[in-house]
XYZ file of C-alpha atoms in Angstrom:
467
model
C 66.014 126.809 230.186
C 65.768 123.144 229.931
C 68.837 122.935 227.282
C 70.468 125.608 229.367
C 70.592 123.041 232.240
C 71.971 120.505 230.036
C 74.780 123.084 228.900
C 75.580 123.796 232.749
C 76.117 120.271 233.285
C 78.477 120.164 230.679
C 80.259 123.277 231.734
C 80.612 121.794 235.230
C 81.840 118.209 233.786
C 84.179 120.176 231.857
C 85.381 122.208 234.666
C 85.724 119.344 236.976
C 87.733 116.945 234.615
C 91.064 117.592 235.998
C 90.284 117.680 239.646
C 92.124 120.160 241.509
C 93.788 121.405 238.703
C 90.381 123.397 237.878
C 88.922 125.540 239.791
C 85.555 124.242 240.458
C 87.108 120.923 241.785
C 89.724 123.176 243.469
C 87.321 125.194 245.581
C 84.934 122.087 246.232
C 81.757 123.708 244.487
C 79.608 120.891 244.478
C 77.235 120.146 241.307
C 73.939 120.972 243.043
C 75.309 124.188 244.161
C 76.569 125.180 240.891
C 73.139 124.504 239.539
C 71.229 126.107 242.389
C 73.332 129.303 242.106
C 72.373 129.917 238.462
C 68.786 128.947 239.095
C 68.688 131.517 241.648
C 70.242 134.125 239.491
C 67.633 133.497 236.802
C 64.999 133.656 239.371
C 66.071 136.971 240.578
C 66.371 138.351 237.291
C 62.805 137.337 236.285
C 61.426 138.883 239.502
C 63.472 142.140 239.009
C 61.976 142.374 235.202
C 58.126 141.184 236.602
C 57.234 144.897 236.053
C 58.130 145.168 232.489
C 56.269 141.948 231.555
C 53.053 143.236 233.362
C 53.173 146.480 231.766
C 53.567 144.964 228.223
C 50.642 142.578 228.886
C 48.505 145.463 230.159
C 49.424 147.331 226.833
C 48.347 144.168 224.868
C 45.208 143.529 226.789
C 46.126 140.137 227.424
C 45.181 140.254 231.435
C 42.656 143.032 232.083
C 43.353 142.989 235.978
C 44.813 145.075 238.341
C 48.048 144.276 239.970
C 48.589 144.987 243.979
C 51.153 146.949 244.461
C 51.290 146.037 248.387
C 51.924 142.683 247.689
C 54.709 141.871 245.552
C 55.260 138.837 243.712
C 57.531 136.358 244.556
C 56.918 133.433 242.310
C 56.490 133.096 238.278
C 55.047 130.369 236.270
C 56.224 129.559 232.801
C 54.070 127.179 230.908
C 56.413 125.956 228.039
C 55.368 122.508 226.755
C 58.989 121.482 225.977
C 59.881 121.758 229.643
C 58.040 118.400 229.784
C 61.092 116.782 228.768
C 63.611 118.823 230.962
C 61.971 118.421 234.235
C 65.094 116.877 236.120
C 67.292 119.428 234.590
C 64.904 122.150 235.985
C 64.578 120.830 239.322
C 68.667 121.260 239.537
C 68.286 124.768 238.441
C 65.291 125.377 240.727
C 65.376 122.906 243.567
C 62.315 124.313 245.007
C 60.249 124.433 241.969
C 56.872 122.330 241.616
C 55.355 121.252 238.128
C 51.844 120.864 237.272
C 50.931 118.191 234.498
C 47.841 119.410 232.923
C 46.395 116.208 230.802
C 44.117 116.880 228.125
C 42.291 114.737 225.786
C 44.852 113.698 222.879
C 42.484 114.272 219.772
C 42.061 118.136 221.040
C 45.374 118.506 221.798
C 46.205 117.570 218.016
C 43.493 119.659 216.491
C 44.888 122.770 218.661
C 48.424 121.990 217.303
C 47.562 121.573 213.907
C 45.572 125.207 213.803
C 48.538 126.716 216.377
C 49.602 128.859 212.732
C 46.359 130.657 213.167
C 47.663 132.221 216.497
C 51.587 132.230 215.970
C 51.965 132.538 212.391
C 54.153 129.143 212.106
C 53.562 125.700 212.060
C 54.049 123.693 215.534
C 54.113 120.371 213.597
C 54.444 119.166 210.150
C 51.476 117.170 209.998
C 48.773 115.275 211.952
C 51.164 111.981 212.704
C 53.909 114.354 214.157
C 51.420 116.001 216.462
C 50.432 112.273 217.941
C 54.229 111.593 218.289
C 54.892 114.953 219.756
C 51.892 114.817 222.372
C 53.123 110.881 223.331
C 56.799 112.022 223.944
C 55.616 115.012 226.253
C 53.040 112.852 227.967
C 55.232 110.156 228.682
C 57.965 112.205 230.030
C 55.466 113.805 232.259
C 54.449 110.340 233.911
C 57.995 109.282 234.231
C 58.643 112.528 236.214
C 55.526 111.700 238.184
C 56.881 108.280 239.081
C 60.081 109.510 239.823
C 59.460 112.447 242.236
C 55.892 111.677 243.570
C 52.844 114.156 244.104
C 54.591 116.351 246.244
C 56.692 117.735 243.187
C 54.436 117.231 240.271
C 50.842 117.580 240.553
C 48.507 116.096 237.700
C 45.297 117.954 236.765
C 42.931 117.206 234.085
C 42.066 119.812 231.465
C 38.489 118.779 231.756
C 38.522 120.160 235.267
C 39.388 123.490 234.561
C 36.459 123.648 232.297
C 34.162 121.778 234.245
C 34.685 123.008 237.812
C 37.164 125.573 237.822
C 37.025 126.911 241.424
C 37.456 123.293 242.845
C 40.625 122.806 240.155
C 42.088 126.250 240.967
C 41.711 125.650 244.932
C 43.500 122.131 244.585
C 46.259 124.009 242.354
C 46.676 126.575 245.102
C 46.992 123.878 247.944
C 49.711 122.018 245.895
C 51.662 125.370 245.650
C 50.716 126.513 249.393
C 48.938 129.712 248.418
C 45.845 130.779 249.492
C 42.754 130.567 247.376
C 41.270 134.076 246.101
C 38.142 134.323 243.823
C 40.322 136.780 241.816
C 42.128 133.445 240.649
C 39.204 132.522 238.703
C 39.323 135.713 236.568
C 42.108 134.607 233.997
C 39.826 131.493 233.199
C 37.203 133.657 231.680
C 39.357 134.023 228.914
C 41.268 131.234 227.021
C 44.994 132.213 226.768
C 46.859 130.935 223.589
C 43.995 129.237 222.196
C 44.531 127.950 218.658
C 40.786 128.866 217.853
C 39.880 125.578 215.998
C 37.250 126.185 213.307
C 34.053 124.289 214.370
C 34.116 122.516 210.726
C 38.068 121.430 211.109
C 38.440 117.602 210.839
C 41.986 116.116 211.862
C 41.678 112.690 210.493
C 44.442 112.448 207.857
C 44.493 109.153 206.011
C 48.378 109.341 205.877
C 48.754 108.962 209.392
C 50.010 105.710 211.215
C 46.798 104.050 212.821
C 49.210 102.235 215.402
C 50.499 105.821 216.504
C 46.950 107.088 216.885
C 45.872 104.092 218.705
C 48.995 104.215 220.758
C 48.129 107.734 221.943
C 44.391 107.055 222.666
C 45.139 104.014 224.744
C 47.702 105.807 226.782
C 45.121 108.832 227.727
C 42.594 106.138 228.491
C 45.216 104.793 230.989
C 45.718 108.201 232.604
C 42.131 108.660 233.061
C 41.763 105.178 234.806
C 45.042 105.363 236.716
C 45.844 107.540 239.691
C 49.035 109.509 240.191
C 51.702 107.491 241.988
C 51.623 108.261 245.700
C 55.205 108.313 246.426
C 58.173 109.023 244.219
C 60.476 106.022 242.904
C 64.369 106.672 243.677
C 64.955 104.144 240.747
C 63.068 106.177 238.303
C 64.636 109.145 239.656
C 68.140 107.279 239.047
C 67.077 106.465 235.504
C 66.204 110.534 234.825
C 69.506 111.163 236.456
C 71.375 108.863 233.846
C 69.118 110.304 231.033
C 69.773 114.126 231.890
C 73.804 112.887 232.383
C 73.933 111.185 228.847
C 74.209 114.082 226.946
C 77.069 115.844 228.764
C 78.815 112.597 229.497
C 78.595 112.132 225.537
C 79.972 115.347 225.181
C 82.619 114.535 227.811
C 83.300 111.458 225.790
C 83.209 113.289 222.622
C 85.833 115.947 224.158
C 87.846 113.000 225.499
C 87.802 111.356 221.860
C 88.730 114.763 220.218
C 91.577 115.370 222.861
C 92.780 111.758 221.974
C 92.261 112.667 218.304
C 93.984 115.808 218.773
C 96.998 113.980 220.506
C 97.234 111.425 217.714
C 97.215 114.272 215.193
C 100.150 115.868 217.041
C 101.677 112.588 217.151
C 101.032 111.992 213.404
C 102.283 115.631 212.680
C 105.512 114.975 214.521
C 105.772 111.830 212.473
C 104.826 113.711 209.577
C 107.762 116.143 210.098
C 110.081 113.428 210.857
C 109.301 111.733 207.719
C 109.456 115.315 205.791
C 112.910 115.619 207.050
C 113.738 112.282 206.103
C 112.169 112.666 202.690
C 114.146 116.049 202.344
C 117.601 114.379 203.058
C 116.975 111.437 201.000
C 115.916 113.757 198.150
C 119.219 115.674 198.825
C 121.154 112.306 198.727
C 118.947 111.043 195.769
C 119.403 114.451 193.881
C 123.202 114.332 194.411
C 123.320 110.434 193.235
C 121.065 111.240 189.965
C 123.589 114.482 189.088
C 126.422 111.654 189.508
C 124.439 109.074 187.243
C 123.823 111.941 184.707
C 127.457 113.209 184.645
C 128.579 109.334 183.915
C 125.612 108.961 181.492
C 126.650 112.359 179.635
C 130.843 110.968 180.077
C 129.193 107.305 178.642
C 127.192 109.257 175.826
C 130.059 111.502 174.758
C 132.417 108.020 174.635
C 129.899 106.161 172.892
C 129.051 109.024 170.468
C 132.935 109.354 169.313
C 133.139 105.190 169.374
C 130.142 105.422 167.027
C 131.649 107.989 164.690
C 135.039 105.888 164.508
C 132.838 102.952 163.635
C 131.166 105.116 160.802
C 134.375 106.060 159.398
C 135.676 102.415 159.319
C 132.467 101.391 157.592
C 132.564 104.127 155.266
C 136.286 103.209 154.537
C 135.358 99.605 154.178
C 132.377 100.508 151.953
C 134.613 102.291 149.687
C 137.228 99.297 149.855
C 134.616 96.759 149.520
C 133.178 98.922 146.641
C 136.474 99.281 144.704
C 136.995 95.347 145.197
C 133.252 94.669 143.878
C 134.196 96.805 140.959
C 137.330 94.845 140.388
C 135.721 91.410 140.674
C 132.979 92.773 138.462
C 135.476 93.799 135.804
C 137.222 90.130 136.448
C 133.838 88.479 136.014
C 133.466 90.576 132.762
C 136.795 89.511 131.511
C 136.100 86.015 132.154
C 132.725 86.282 130.851
C 134.356 87.423 127.571
C 136.969 84.701 127.705
C 134.336 81.998 128.514
C 132.285 83.226 125.814
C 134.726 82.903 123.224
C 135.906 79.315 124.707
C 132.273 78.526 124.471
C 132.087 79.635 120.910
C 135.337 77.553 119.876
C 133.626 74.760 121.754
C 130.451 75.169 119.342
C 132.320 75.071 116.664
C 134.170 72.066 117.467
C 131.324 70.168 118.261
C 129.647 71.325 115.307
C 132.737 69.848 113.266
C 132.316 66.928 115.295
C 128.801 66.448 114.538
C 129.628 66.675 110.773
C 132.395 64.395 111.342
C 129.629 61.719 113.100
C 127.229 62.470 110.347
C 129.910 61.825 107.605
C 131.082 58.678 109.537
C 127.320 57.748 109.721
C 127.093 57.904 105.913
C 130.543 56.402 105.235
C 129.406 53.652 107.395
C 126.146 52.989 105.691
C 128.012 53.257 102.587
C 130.220 50.606 103.497
C 127.304 48.523 104.729
C 125.885 48.869 101.392
C 129.099 48.038 99.630
C 129.394 44.885 101.503
C 126.104 43.833 100.513
C 126.743 44.602 97.168
C 130.141 42.538 97.282
C 128.183 39.759 98.571
C 125.426 39.720 96.133
C 128.255 40.686 93.396
C 130.030 37.510 94.459
C 126.710 35.243 94.373
C 125.670 36.540 91.203
C 125.497 34.245 88.196
C 126.778 36.866 86.155
C 129.743 37.767 87.995
C 130.587 34.010 88.401
C 130.584 33.563 84.278
C 132.524 36.723 83.791
C 135.100 35.428 86.347
C 135.395 31.662 86.422
C 138.914 31.415 87.149
C 138.112 33.276 90.480
C 135.218 30.954 91.236
C 137.321 27.903 90.651
C 140.136 29.388 92.696
C 137.489 29.794 95.625
C 136.411 26.306 95.293
C 140.107 24.862 95.373
C 140.637 26.857 98.564
C 137.684 25.496 100.006
C 136.238 28.872 100.781
C 139.426 30.335 101.828
C 139.541 32.536 98.731
C 136.500 34.748 98.064
C 135.099 34.441 94.628
C 134.530 38.072 94.425
C 136.644 41.379 93.170
C 139.514 41.076 95.089
C 140.227 44.947 95.939
C 136.802 45.201 96.779
C 136.804 42.232 99.036
C 139.981 43.785 100.616
C 138.039 46.897 101.505
C 135.283 44.997 102.693
C 137.409 42.772 104.855
C 139.074 45.839 106.201
C 135.758 47.659 107.072
C 134.625 44.429 108.922
C 137.529 44.652 111.013
C 137.098 48.183 111.721
C 133.535 47.618 112.389
C 134.461 45.177 114.887
C 136.763 47.376 116.576
C 134.402 50.244 116.691
C 131.025 48.723 118.067
C 130.036 52.423 118.873
C 129.302 52.833 115.422
C 126.083 51.143 115.809
C 124.893 54.061 118.010
C 126.184 56.794 116.001
C 122.773 58.550 116.157
C 123.377 58.801 120.094
C 126.481 59.993 119.749
C 125.454 62.979 117.469
C 122.754 63.723 120.016
C 125.179 63.600 123.054
C 127.594 66.048 121.180
C 124.848 68.793 121.507
C 126.480 71.580 123.046
C 124.394 72.481 126.756
C 122.201 75.732 127.408
C 125.083 77.983 128.950
C 122.094 80.104 130.084
C 121.244 77.160 132.487
C 124.472 76.171 133.396
C 126.686 77.919 136.331
C 129.883 79.106 134.854
C 132.751 76.946 135.751
C 136.399 77.303 135.081
C 137.278 75.808 131.525
C 139.165 72.523 131.602
C 141.946 71.598 129.261
C 140.202 69.197 127.083
C 141.505 67.552 123.912
C 138.915 66.046 121.482
C 140.204 62.788 119.651
C 139.123 62.087 116.297
C 137.382 59.192 115.441
C 139.570 55.834 114.995
C 139.476 55.089 111.080
C 141.477 53.410 108.937
C 143.537 55.372 106.557
C 142.405 53.324 103.553
C 138.765 53.214 104.706
C 137.931 56.724 106.371
C 138.885 60.039 105.190
C 138.979 63.179 107.026
């Protein structure tokens, strides 16, 4: 019912969020009235079904006692430990409810929680550290409620008092709730209800447990033993509990508001998305039409360029044929020129060969004439010639050297040759002329147009040079 109280608070918050536009606000149903009516309904429901619970307990043998039919029960007790965390919410559901804080030694509680599965079949806590944390959380919540509401709402009772002095403990409890004492009230204490039946040899000292948590729990239990319950409630602490109680449904309200804002944003974004979708659809249609036009243009251009390319291909084919024919003409011309030039080269070769023979003959003749000149000089200077030709010698002496002493025809030939040698100095380099008259290697010389040349025969005197 603790979580149920929180849910009721959240429901009330939602039901009054829009002021008079919601039924709770419009009918001026206050929060306390809203809670109290739910609490009264729960109270009536539990009392109406009291006999069913007592019948089950009698069958199970949990309480072996008789119930008086002359005094119908008007009060009920719920000992759920987790209610320690929801005292403020339970007071809203049940404004007249009273709370009993039974304080038990922390180590005994931990041992009991660790063996709870022996009775319930399920683990209450996972390990020893969790048990200490559980005890700290519940006890701190009860101490907070003691400070907030005071001893008229919450009564602190030591568990050891129920064991050591049960009558005094029960009398004090009955005085707190305003019920008369009866010795039969001690009968339930003869049997421990909801006991975990902890084995005697059970040890709860787990080395994995944080020693700081164990120390905090022991210190808190020692403080409770030494510190009495507050004599009066504290409105400030009660406000703190109220704030803590409101926090879940206020957080839920904030979350709901945030959710509403998010939904509004989503709707806004959805509307924007729809607009963008319409824009995209229109743009898509526009771009599709434009793309279609471009595709038509491209198709037309492709056909145009394809036809133009075909024309160029035809032109290139015609030009290729023309150039091929022209090349063949040039090739035939070159072949004819090559034949012509080859024939001319052969002529030149023969002419050069003849010229070389003439130059060699000229060289031989020049050398022969040189020898004749030397022989003539030797002849004219020889004693034999002078004795044989005394008249020529005397004539030469009388002419003081103007008339040669040699053989007159031979002297004429030598004189003519001497004049020819003076007018033809190139005869001295006749060997170089023969070498220069060599025909060039036509394979290394590019073909050129032949020039009209005439080869002059070497200058020679008809009396001294033979063809």
